[in-house]
Coordinates of C-alpha atoms and ligand atoms in Angstrom, one line a residue:
X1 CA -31.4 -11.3 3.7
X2 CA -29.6 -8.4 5.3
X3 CA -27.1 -9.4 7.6
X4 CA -27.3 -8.7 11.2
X5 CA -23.9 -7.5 11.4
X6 CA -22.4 -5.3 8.5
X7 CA -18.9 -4.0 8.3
X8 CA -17.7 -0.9 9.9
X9 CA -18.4 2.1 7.4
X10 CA -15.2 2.8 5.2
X11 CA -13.9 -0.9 6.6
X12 CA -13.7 -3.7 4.1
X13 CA -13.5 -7.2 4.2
X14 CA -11.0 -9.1 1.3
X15 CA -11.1 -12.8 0.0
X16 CA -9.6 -14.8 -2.8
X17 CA -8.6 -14.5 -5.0
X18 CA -8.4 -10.6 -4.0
X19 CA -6.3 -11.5 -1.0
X20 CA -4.2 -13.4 -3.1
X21 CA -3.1 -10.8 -5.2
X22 CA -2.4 -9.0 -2.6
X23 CA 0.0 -11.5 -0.7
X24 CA 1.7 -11.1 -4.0
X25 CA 2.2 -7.5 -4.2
X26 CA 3.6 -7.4 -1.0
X27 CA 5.9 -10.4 -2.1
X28 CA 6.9 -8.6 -4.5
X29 CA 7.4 -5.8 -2.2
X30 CA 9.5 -7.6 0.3
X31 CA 11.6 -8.6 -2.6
X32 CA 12.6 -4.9 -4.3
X33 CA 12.9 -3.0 -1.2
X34 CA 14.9 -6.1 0.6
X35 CA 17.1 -6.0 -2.4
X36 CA 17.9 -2.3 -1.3
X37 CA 18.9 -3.5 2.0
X38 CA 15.6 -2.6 3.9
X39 CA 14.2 -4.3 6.5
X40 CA 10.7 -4.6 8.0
X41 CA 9.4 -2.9 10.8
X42 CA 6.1 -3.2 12.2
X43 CA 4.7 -0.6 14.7
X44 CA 1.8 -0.9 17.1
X45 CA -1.7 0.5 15.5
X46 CA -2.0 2.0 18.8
X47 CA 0.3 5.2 19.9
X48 CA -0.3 8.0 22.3
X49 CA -2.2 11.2 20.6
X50 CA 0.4 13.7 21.6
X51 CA 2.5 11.6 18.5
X52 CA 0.7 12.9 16.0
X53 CA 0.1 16.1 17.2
X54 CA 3.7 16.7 17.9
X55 CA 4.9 15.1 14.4
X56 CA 2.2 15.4 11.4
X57 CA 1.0 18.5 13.2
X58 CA -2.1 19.9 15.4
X59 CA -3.4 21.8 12.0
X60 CA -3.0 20.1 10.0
X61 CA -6.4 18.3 9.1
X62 CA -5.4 14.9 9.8
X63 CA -4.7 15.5 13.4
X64 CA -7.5 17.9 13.1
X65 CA -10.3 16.0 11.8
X66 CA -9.0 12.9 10.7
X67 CA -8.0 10.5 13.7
X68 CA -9.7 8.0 15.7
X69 CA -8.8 9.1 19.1
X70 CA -10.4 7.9 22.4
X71 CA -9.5 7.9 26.0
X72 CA -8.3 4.1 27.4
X73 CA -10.0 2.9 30.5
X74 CA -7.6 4.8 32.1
X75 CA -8.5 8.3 30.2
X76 CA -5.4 8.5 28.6
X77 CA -5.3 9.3 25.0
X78 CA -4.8 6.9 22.3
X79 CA -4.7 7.1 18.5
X80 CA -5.2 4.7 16.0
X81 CA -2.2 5.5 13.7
X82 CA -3.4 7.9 10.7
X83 CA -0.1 7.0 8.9
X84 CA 3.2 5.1 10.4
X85 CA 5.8 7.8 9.5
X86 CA 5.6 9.4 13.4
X87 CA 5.4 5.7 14.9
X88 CA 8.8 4.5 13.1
X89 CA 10.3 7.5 14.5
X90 CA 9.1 7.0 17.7
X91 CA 10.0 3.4 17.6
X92 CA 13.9 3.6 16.9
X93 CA 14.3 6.7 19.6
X94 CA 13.0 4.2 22.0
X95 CA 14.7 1.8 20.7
X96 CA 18.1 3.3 21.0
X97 CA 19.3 2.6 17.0
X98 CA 18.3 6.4 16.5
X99 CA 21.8 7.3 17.5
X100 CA 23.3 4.3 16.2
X101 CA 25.1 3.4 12.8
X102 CA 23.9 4.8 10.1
X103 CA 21.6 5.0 7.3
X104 CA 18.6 3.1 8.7
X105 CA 17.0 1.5 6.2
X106 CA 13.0 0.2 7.0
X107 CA 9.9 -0.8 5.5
X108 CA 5.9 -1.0 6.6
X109 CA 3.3 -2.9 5.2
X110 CA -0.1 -2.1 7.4
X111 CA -3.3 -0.8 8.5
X112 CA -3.7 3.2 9.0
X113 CA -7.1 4.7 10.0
X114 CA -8.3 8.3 9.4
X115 CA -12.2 9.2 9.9
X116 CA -12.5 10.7 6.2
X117 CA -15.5 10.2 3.8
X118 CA -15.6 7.3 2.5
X119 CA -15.5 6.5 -1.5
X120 CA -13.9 4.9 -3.7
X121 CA -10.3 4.5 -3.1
X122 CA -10.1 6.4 0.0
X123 CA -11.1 4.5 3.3
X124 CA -11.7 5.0 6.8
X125 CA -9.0 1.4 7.5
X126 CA -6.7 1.3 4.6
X127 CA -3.3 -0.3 4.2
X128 CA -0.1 1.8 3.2
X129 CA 3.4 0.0 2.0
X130 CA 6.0 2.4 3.6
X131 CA 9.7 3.0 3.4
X132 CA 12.0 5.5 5.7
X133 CA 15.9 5.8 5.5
X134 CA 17.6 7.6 8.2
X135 CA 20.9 9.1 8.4
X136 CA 21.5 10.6 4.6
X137 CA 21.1 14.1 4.5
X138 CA 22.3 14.5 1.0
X139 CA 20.0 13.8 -2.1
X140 CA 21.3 10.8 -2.7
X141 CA 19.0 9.8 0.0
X142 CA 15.7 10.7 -2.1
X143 CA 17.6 9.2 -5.2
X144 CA 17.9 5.7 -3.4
X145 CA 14.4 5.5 -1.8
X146 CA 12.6 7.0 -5.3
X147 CA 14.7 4.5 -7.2
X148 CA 13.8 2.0 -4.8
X149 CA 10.0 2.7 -5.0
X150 CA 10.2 3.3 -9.1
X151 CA 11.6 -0.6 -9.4
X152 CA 8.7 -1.5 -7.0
X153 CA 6.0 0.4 -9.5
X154 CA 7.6 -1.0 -12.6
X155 CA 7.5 -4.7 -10.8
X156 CA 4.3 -4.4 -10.6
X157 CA 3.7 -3.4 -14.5
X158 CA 3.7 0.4 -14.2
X159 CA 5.0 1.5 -17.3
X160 CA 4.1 5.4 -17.5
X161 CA 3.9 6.8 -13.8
X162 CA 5.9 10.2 -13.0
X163 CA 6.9 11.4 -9.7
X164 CA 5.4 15.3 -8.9
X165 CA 7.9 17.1 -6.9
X166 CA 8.8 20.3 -5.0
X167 CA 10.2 21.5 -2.4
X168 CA 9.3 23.2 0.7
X169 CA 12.6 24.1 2.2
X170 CA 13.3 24.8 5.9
X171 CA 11.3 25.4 8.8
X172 CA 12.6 29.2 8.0
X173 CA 11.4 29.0 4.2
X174 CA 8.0 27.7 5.6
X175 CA 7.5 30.2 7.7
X176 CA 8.4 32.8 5.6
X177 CA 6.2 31.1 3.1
X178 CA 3.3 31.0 5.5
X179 CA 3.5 34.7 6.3
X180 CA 3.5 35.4 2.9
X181 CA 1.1 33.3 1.8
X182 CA -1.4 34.6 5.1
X183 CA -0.5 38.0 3.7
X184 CA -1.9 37.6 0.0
X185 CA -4.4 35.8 0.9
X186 CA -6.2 38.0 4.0
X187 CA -7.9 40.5 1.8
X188 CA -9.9 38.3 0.8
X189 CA -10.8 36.1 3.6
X190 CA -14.3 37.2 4.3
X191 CA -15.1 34.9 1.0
X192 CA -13.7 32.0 2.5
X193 CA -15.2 29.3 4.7
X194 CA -14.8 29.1 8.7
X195 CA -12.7 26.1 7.8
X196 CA -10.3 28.0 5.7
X197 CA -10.1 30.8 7.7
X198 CA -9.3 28.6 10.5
X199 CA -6.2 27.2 7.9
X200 CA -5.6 31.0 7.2
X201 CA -5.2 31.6 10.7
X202 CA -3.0 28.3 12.2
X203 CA -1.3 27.2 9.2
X204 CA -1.8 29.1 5.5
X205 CA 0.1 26.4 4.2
X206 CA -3.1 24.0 4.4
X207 CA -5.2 26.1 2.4
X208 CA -4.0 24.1 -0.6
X209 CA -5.5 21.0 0.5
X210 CA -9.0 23.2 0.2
X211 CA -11.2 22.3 -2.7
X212 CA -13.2 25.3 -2.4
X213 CA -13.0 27.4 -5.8
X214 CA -12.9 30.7 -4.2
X215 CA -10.0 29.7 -2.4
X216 CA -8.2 27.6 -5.1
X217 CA -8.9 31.4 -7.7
X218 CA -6.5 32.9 -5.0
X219 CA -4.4 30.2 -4.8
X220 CA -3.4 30.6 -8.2
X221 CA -1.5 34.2 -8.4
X222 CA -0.3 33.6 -4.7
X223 CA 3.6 33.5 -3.5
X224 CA 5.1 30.0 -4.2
X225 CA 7.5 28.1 -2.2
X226 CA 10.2 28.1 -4.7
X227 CA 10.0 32.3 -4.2
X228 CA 11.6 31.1 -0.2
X229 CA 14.3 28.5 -1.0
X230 CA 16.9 29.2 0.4
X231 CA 20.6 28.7 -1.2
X232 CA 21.4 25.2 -0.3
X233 CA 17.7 23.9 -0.6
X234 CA 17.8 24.6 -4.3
X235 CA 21.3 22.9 -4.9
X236 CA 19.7 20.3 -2.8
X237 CA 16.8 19.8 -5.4
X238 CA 18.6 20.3 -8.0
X239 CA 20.6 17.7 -7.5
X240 CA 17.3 15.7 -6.5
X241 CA 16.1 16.8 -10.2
X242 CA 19.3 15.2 -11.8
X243 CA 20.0 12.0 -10.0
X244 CA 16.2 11.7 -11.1
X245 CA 17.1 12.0 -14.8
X246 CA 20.3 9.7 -14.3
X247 CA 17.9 7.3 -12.6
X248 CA 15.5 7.5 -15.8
X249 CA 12.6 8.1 -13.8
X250 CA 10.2 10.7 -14.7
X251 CA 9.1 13.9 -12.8
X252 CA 7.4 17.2 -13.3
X253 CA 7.7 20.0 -10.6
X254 CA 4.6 21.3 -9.2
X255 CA 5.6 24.7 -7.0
X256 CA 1.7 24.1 -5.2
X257 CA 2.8 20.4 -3.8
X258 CA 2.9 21.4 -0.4
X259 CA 1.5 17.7 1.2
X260 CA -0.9 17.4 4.1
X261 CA 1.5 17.1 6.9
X262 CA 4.0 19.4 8.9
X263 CA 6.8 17.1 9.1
X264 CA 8.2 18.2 5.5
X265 CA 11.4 20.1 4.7
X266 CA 12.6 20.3 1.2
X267 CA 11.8 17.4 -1.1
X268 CA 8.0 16.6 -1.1
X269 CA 6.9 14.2 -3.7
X270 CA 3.6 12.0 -4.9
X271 CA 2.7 10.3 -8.0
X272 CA -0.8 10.4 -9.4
X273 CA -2.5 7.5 -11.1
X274 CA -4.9 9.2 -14.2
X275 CA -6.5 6.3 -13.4
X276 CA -8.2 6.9 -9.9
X277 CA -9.8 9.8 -11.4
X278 CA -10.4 12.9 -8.8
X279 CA -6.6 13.0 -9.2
X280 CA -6.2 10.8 -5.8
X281 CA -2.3 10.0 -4.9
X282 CA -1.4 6.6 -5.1
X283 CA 1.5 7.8 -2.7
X284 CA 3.1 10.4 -0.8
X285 CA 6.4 11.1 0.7
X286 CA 9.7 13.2 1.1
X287 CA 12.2 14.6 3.8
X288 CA 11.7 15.6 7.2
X289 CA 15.0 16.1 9.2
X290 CA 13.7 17.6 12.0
X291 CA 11.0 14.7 13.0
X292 CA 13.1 12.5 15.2
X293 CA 14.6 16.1 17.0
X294 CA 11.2 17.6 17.4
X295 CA 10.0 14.2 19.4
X296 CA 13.2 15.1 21.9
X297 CA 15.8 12.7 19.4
X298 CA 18.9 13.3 17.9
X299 CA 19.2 15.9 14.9
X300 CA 18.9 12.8 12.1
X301 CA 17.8 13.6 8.3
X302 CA 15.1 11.5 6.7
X303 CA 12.9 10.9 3.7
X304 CA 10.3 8.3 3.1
X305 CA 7.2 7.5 1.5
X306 CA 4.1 5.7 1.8
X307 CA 1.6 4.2 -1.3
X308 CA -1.6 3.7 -0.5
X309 CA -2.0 0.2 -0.9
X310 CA -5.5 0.3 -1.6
X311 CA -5.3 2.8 -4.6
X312 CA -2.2 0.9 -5.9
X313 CA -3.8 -2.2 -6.1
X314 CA -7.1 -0.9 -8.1
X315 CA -4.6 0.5 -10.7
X316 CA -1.6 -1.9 -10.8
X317 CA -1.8 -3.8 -13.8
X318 CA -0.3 -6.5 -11.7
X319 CA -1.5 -10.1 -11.6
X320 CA 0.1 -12.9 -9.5
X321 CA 1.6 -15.4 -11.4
X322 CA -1.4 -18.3 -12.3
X323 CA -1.0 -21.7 -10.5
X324 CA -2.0 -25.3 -11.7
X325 CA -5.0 -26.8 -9.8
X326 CA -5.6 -30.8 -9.2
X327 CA -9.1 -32.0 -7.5
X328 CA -8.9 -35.1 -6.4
X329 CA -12.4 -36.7 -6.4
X330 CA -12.7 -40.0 -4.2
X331 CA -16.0 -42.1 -4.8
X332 CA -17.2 -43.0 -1.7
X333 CA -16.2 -42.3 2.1
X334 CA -13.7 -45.9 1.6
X335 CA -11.9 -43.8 -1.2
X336 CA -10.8 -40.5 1.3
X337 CA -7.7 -42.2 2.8
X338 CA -5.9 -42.7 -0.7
X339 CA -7.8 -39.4 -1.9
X340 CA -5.1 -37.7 1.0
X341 CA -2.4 -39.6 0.3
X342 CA -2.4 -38.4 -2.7
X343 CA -3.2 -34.8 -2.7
X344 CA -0.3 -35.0 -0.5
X345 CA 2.3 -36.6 -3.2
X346 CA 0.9 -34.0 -5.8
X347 CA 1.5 -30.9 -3.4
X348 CA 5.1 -32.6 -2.5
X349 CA 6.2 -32.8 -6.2
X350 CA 4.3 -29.8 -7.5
X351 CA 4.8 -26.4 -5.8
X352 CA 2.6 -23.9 -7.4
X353 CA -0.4 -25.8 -7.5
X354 CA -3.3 -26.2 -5.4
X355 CA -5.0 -29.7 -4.7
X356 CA -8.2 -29.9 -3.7
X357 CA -9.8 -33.0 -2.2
X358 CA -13.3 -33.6 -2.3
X359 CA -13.6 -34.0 1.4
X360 CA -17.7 -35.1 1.7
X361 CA -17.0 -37.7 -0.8
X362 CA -19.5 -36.3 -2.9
X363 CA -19.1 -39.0 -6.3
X364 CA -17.8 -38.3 -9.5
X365 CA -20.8 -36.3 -10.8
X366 CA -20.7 -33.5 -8.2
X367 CA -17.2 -33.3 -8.4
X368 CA -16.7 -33.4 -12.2
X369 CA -19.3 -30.7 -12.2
X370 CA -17.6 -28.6 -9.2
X371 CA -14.0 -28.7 -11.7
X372 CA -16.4 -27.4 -14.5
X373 CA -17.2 -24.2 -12.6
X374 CA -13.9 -23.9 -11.6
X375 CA -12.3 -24.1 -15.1
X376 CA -14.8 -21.7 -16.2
X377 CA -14.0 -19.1 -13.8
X378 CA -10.0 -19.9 -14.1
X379 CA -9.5 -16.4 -14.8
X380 CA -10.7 -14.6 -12.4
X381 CA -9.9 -17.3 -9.6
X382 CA -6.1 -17.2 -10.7
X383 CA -6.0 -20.6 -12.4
X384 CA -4.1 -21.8 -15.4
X385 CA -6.4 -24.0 -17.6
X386 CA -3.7 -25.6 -19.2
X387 CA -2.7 -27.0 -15.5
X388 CA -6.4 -28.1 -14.5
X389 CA -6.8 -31.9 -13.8
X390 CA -8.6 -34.1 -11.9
X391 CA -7.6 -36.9 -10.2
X392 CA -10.4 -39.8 -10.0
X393 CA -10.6 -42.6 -7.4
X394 CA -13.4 -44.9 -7.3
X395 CA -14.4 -48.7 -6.4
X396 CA -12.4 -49.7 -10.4
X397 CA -9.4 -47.6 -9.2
X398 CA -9.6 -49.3 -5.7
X399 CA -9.4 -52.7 -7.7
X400 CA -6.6 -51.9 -9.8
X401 CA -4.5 -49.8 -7.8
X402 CA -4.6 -47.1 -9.9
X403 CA -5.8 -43.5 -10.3
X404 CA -7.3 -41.7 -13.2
X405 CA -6.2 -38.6 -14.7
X406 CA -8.4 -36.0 -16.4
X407 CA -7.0 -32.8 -18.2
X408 CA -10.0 -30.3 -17.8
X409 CA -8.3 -28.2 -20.8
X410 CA -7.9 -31.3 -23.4
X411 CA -10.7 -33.2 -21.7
X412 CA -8.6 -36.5 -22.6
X413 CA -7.9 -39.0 -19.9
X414 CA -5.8 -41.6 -18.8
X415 CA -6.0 -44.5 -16.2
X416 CA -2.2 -45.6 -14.9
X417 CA -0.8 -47.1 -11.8
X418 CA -0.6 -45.4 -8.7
X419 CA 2.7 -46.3 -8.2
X420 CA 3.7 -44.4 -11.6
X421 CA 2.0 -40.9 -10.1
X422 CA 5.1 -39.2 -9.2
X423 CA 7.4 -40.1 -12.0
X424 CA 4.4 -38.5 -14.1
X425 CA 4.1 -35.2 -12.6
X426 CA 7.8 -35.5 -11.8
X427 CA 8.5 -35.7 -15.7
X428 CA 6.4 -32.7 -15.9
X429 CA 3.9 -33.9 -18.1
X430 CA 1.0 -34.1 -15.8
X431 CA 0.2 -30.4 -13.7
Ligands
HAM1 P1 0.0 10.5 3.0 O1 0.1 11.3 1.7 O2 -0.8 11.1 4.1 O3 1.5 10.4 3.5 O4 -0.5 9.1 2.7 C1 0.2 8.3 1.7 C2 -0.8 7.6 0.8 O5 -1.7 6.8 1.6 C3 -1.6 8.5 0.0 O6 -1.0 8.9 -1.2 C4 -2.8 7.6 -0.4 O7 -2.5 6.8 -1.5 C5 -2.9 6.7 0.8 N1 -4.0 7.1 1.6 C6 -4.1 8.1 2.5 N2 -5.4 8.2 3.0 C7 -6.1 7.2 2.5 C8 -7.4 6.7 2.6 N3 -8.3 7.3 3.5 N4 -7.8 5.6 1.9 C9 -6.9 5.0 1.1 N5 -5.7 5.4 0.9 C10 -5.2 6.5 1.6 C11 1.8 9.7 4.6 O8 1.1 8.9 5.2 C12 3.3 9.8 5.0 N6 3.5 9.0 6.2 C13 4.2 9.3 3.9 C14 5.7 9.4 4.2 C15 6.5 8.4 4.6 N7 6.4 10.5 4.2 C16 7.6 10.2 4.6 N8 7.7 9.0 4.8

């Protein structure tokens, strides 16, 4: 039967134990980058359109294409953020702590939205786990936030990621770059697409996101960035290069990195997972010191990054740690009370473990046969079957004052007081 309601397109719906490894991600998350002294900060989805247009740029194809932008019921503008880079900016001007003590170390975990295609790994809601420091114009800024995100990756398993890097230089470098680049490129417009002549026209620099073969042929004798640098951009990323090496994490330069968004000076940086095939970026980031001035702020260096959560968690060898599971089976309807009571001592003396109660009192058979599916699927549901029992409670427990206790993995069994319960499971031998 086909649902009434579906989804919206490129939306997705998660449940255990997919959320679950999740949560733990972003545990782990809050962990690293709060060891590094960030903090959270969470942003409205909703910001004014002018943002975006100001920050990540008018041409740029997010802003151009990209947003989900509608008038309120007053006609003003809104977008749903595209990414939270522009709204962390916007949230410390107003909140005064741009021009306070610095660095300014925060961190996102949330819902972006851009209208692109949808397939796989790439989605019109997705989540992104952001970080931004502010206040370190020197490299040592990219070296903390890359070491930062590096002990995040290898958390989470990643043993052989690298970080692709180059640099873009100042809005004078770019500009020259982009008249260059506009200049090599001309002759041959009449080849290219109205899209890419568009790019040609407002901003050459886009014409690298274009996947278009006539374009990319050009592309690849054109002027590079590294042609524009000026002095003190390249003994900025050379020094970004060797606190990289001290930091033993991995990186090849790619002069064409250029990233989909204005707000860049200097270092730009992703890192590509072989693994999501069509060479999608698990993540994106780098500088942008003029940001907070250009949305009417202080002058106030920063660099950042965002991972697409999504992407990272299709390739992250991760897997949250397995917990124990006890399902506690009462009889009959007279047997729920203790059932409770119990589940409740377990979960008191046993943190990570789930207990289950058979709340419709279903008898032993049903239940025994409900713990067999779920020892069967143990893997994939996140259980350990060597901490799988089930508690039984029926009309001869009732009589004795006792419970009995199953081990789905050994399949041996034991019936003991009730009163002895906790010293068992405290002694650790039970769960
Ligand atoms: P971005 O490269 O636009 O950068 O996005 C960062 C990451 O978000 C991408 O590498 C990708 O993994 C993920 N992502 C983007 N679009 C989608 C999508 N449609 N579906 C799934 N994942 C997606 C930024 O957003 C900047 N704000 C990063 C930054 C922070 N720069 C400095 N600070």
């Amino acid at each position: 039967m086909t649902p009434r309601f579906q989804a919206v397109k490129g939306t997705r719906d998660f449940f255990p134990p997919e959320t679950d490894r999740w949560t733990a991600a972003e545990a782990v998350c809050r962990e690293v980058f709060g060891s590094f002294g960030f903090g959270e900060v969470r942003t409205p989805v909703l910001e004014h359109t002018e943002l975006f247009a100001r920050s990540v740029g008018e041409t740029t194809d997010l802003v151009h294409k990209e947003m989900y932008t509608f008038p309120d019921r007053r006609g003003r503008s809104l977008t749903m953020r595209p990414e939270n880079t522009a709204g962390v900016a916007r949230a410390i001007l107003e909140k005064g702590i741009a021009t306070g003590p610095m660095p300014l170390r925060l961190y996102y975990i949330g819902a972006q939205f851009r209208y692109e295609r949808p397939q796989a790994g790439r989605y019109r809601e997705f989540r992104q786990i952001g970080a931004e420091l502010f206040g370190v114009p020197g490299p040592a800024g990219e070296a903390e936030v890359l070491r930062m995100l590096f002990a995040f990756l290898r958390a989470l398993g990643f043993v052989n990621l690298s970080v692709t890097l180059n640099s873009v230089g100042t809005a004078e470098t770019r500009a020259a770059f982009s008249d260059a680049l506009r200049c090599h490129l001309t002759p041959f417009a009449a080849d290219f697409s109205e899209e890419d002549r568009r790019r040609l026209a407002e901003n050459p620099l886009r014409l690298f996101e274009s996947k278009d073969p006539r374009v990319r042929s050009r592309l690849s004798d054109a002027p590079r960035t590294g042609d524009f640098l000026d002095e003190e951009s390249r003994r900025h990323h050379e020094e970004v290069r060797r606190l990289l090496d001290a930091a033993g994490i991995p990186w090849q330069e790619d002069s064409t990195l250029v990233r989909g968004l204005d707000y860049y000076t200097r270092t730009v940086f992703e890192v590509v997972s072989r693994d999501l095939g069509a060479q999608d970026a698990i993540l994106g980031g780098g500088r942008y010191d003029n940001l907070v001035e250009s949305l009417g702020g202080p002058a106030l260096p920063a660099v950042g990054f965002a991972i697409g959560e999504d992407r990272l968690l299709q390739v992250a060898p991760f897997r949250p740690p397995a917990r124990g599971l006890v399902l506690v089976l009462p009889q009959g309807p007279e047997d729920v009370a203790e059932a409770l009571a119990i589940a409740d001592e377990v979960r008191g003396a046993s943190p990570g473990v789930s207990v289950e109660v058979d709340l419709n009192s279903r008898g032993f058979k049903k239940g025994m046969s409900r713990a067999g599916m779920l020892f069967e699927e143990a893997a994939v549901r996140g259980y350990d079957r060597d901490r799988m029992f089930v508690a039984l409670l029926g009309a001869d427990e009732r009589a004795a004052g006792a419970v009995t206790w199953k081990s789905l993995s050994t399949g041996s069994q034991e019936t003991f007081p009730r009163s002895e319960l906790l010293q068992r499971i405290g002694a650790g031998r039970q769960v």
